[in-house]
Coordinates of N, CA and C in Angstrom, one line a residue:
X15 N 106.0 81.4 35.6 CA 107.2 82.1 35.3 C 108.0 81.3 34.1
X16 N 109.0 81.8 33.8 CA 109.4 81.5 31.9 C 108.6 81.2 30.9
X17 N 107.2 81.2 30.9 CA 106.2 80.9 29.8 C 106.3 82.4 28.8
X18 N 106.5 82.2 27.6 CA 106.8 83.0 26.9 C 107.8 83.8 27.2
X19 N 108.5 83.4 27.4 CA 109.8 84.6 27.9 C 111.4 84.0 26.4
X20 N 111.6 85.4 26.2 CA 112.6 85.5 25.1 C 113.6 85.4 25.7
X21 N 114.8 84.5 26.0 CA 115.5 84.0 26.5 C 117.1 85.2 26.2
X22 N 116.7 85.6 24.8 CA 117.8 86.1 24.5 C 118.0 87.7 25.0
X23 N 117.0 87.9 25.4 CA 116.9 89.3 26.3 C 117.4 89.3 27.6
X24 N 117.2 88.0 28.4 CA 117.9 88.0 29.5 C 119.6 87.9 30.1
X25 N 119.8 88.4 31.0 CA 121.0 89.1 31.2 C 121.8 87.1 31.4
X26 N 122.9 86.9 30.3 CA 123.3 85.7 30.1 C 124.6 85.9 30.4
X27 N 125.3 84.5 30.6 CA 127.0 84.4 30.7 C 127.3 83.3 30.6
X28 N 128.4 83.4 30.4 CA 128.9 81.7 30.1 C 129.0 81.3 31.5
X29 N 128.4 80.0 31.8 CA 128.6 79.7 33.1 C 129.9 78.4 33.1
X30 N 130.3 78.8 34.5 CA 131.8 77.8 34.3 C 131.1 76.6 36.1
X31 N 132.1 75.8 36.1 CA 132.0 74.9 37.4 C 133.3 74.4 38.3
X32 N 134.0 74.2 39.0 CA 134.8 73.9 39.9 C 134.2 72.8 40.9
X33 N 135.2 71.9 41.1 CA 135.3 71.4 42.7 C 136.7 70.7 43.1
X34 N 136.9 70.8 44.3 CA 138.3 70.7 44.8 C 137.7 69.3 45.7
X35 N 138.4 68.1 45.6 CA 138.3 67.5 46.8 C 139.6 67.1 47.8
X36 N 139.2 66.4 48.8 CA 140.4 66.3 49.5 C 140.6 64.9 50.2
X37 N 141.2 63.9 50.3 CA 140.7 62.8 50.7 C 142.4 61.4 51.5
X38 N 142.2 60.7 52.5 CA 143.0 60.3 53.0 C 142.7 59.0 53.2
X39 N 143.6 58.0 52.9 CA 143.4 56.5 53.2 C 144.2 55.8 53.8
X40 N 143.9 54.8 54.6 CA 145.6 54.0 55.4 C 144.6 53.3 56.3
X41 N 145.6 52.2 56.8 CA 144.8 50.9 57.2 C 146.0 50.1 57.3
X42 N 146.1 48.9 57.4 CA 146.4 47.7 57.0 C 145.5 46.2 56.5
X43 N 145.8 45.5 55.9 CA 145.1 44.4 55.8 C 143.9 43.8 56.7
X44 N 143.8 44.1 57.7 CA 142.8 44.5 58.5 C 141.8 45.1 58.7
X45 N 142.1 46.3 59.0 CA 141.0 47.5 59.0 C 142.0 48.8 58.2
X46 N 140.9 48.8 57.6 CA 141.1 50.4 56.6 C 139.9 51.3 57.0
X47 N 140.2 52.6 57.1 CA 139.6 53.7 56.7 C 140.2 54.4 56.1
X48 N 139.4 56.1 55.7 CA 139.4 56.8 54.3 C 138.2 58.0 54.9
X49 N 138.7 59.0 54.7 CA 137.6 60.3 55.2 C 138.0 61.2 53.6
X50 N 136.9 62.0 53.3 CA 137.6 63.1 52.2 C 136.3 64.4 52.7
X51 N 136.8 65.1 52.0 CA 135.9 66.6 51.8 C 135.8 67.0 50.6
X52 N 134.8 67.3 50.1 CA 134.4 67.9 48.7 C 133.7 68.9 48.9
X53 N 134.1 70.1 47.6 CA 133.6 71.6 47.6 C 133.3 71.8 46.0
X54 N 132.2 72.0 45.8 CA 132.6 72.0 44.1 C 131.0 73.7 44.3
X55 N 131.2 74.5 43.2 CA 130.5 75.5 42.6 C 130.3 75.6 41.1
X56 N 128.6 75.5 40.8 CA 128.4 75.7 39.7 C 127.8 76.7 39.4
X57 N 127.9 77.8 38.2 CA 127.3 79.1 37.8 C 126.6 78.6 37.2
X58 N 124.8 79.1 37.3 CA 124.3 79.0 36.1 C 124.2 80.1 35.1
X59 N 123.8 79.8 34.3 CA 123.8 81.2 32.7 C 123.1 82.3 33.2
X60 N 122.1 82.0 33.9 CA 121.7 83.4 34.3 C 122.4 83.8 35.4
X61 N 122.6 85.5 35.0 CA 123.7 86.4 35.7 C 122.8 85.9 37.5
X62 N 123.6 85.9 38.8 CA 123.0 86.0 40.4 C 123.0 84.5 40.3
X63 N 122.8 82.9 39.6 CA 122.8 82.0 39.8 C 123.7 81.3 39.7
X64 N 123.3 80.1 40.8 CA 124.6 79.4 41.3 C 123.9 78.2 42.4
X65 N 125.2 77.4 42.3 CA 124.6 76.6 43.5 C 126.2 75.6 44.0
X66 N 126.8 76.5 45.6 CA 127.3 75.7 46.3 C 126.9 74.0 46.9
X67 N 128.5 73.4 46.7 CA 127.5 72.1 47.3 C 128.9 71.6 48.2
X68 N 128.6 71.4 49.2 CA 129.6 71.1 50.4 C 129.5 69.5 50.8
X69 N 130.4 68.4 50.7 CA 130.2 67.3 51.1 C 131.7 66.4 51.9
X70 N 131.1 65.5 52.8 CA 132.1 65.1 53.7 C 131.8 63.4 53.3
X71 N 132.4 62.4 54.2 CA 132.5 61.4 54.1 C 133.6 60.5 55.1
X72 N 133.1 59.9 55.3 CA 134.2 58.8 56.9 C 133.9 57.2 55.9
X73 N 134.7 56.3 56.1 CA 134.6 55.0 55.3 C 135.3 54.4 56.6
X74 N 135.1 52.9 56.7 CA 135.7 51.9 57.6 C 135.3 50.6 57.1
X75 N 136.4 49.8 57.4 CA 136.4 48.6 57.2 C 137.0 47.6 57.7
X76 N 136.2 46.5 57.9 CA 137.5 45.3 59.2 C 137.0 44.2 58.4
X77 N 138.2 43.5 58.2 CA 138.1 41.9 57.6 C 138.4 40.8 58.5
X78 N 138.1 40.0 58.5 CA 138.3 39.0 59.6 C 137.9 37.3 59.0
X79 N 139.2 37.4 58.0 CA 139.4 36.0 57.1 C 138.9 36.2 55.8
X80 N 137.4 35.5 55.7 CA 136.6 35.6 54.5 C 135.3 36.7 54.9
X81 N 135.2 37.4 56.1 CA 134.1 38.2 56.5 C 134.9 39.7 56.5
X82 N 133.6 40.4 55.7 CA 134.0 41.6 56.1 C 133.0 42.5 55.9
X83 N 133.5 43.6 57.2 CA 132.0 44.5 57.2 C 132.5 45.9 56.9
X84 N 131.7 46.6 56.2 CA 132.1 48.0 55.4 C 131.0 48.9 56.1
X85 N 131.3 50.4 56.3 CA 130.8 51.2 56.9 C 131.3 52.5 56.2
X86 N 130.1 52.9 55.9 CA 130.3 54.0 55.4 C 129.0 55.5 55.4
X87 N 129.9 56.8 55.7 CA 128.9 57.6 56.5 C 129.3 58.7 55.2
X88 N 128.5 59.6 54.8 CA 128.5 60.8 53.8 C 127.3 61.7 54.3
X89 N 127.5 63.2 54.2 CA 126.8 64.3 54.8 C 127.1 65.2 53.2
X90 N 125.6 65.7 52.7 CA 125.9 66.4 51.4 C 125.2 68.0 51.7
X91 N 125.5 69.0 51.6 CA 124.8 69.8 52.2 C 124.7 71.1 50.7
X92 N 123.8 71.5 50.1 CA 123.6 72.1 48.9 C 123.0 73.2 49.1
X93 N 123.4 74.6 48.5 CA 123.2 75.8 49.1 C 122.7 76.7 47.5

């Protein structure tokens, strides 16, 4: 498929993109966490294409002097 194909015959658009995210942080000097949500949609040029992409995220973190351990979890899900 697209081998020899005239590009300019096919049904075309300007394709545009979006994404919204959403995201929260607080802690103290101690332990911090931070979770966010992202949503973003890209159109491709050809007319029917596209691709959703949905992602989440949890962050944590505890200090304890000069030690500190970081944790961090993300889920990407692409449609």
């Amino acid at each position: 498929r697209g081998v020899d194909t005239y590009w300019m015959n096919e049904p075309l658009r300007f394709a545009t993109t979006h994404k919204h995210t959403l995201s929260i942080e607080g802690g103290d000097a101690t332990f911090r966490y931070g979770a966010g949500l992202s949503y973003g949609k890209t159109e491709g040029v050809m007319k029917g294409s596209y691709r959703d992409r949905m992602s989440g995220g949890l962050s944590l973190s505890y200090r304890l002097g000069s030690f500190q351990v970081r944790n961090y979890f993300s889920y990407t899900y692409t449609a």
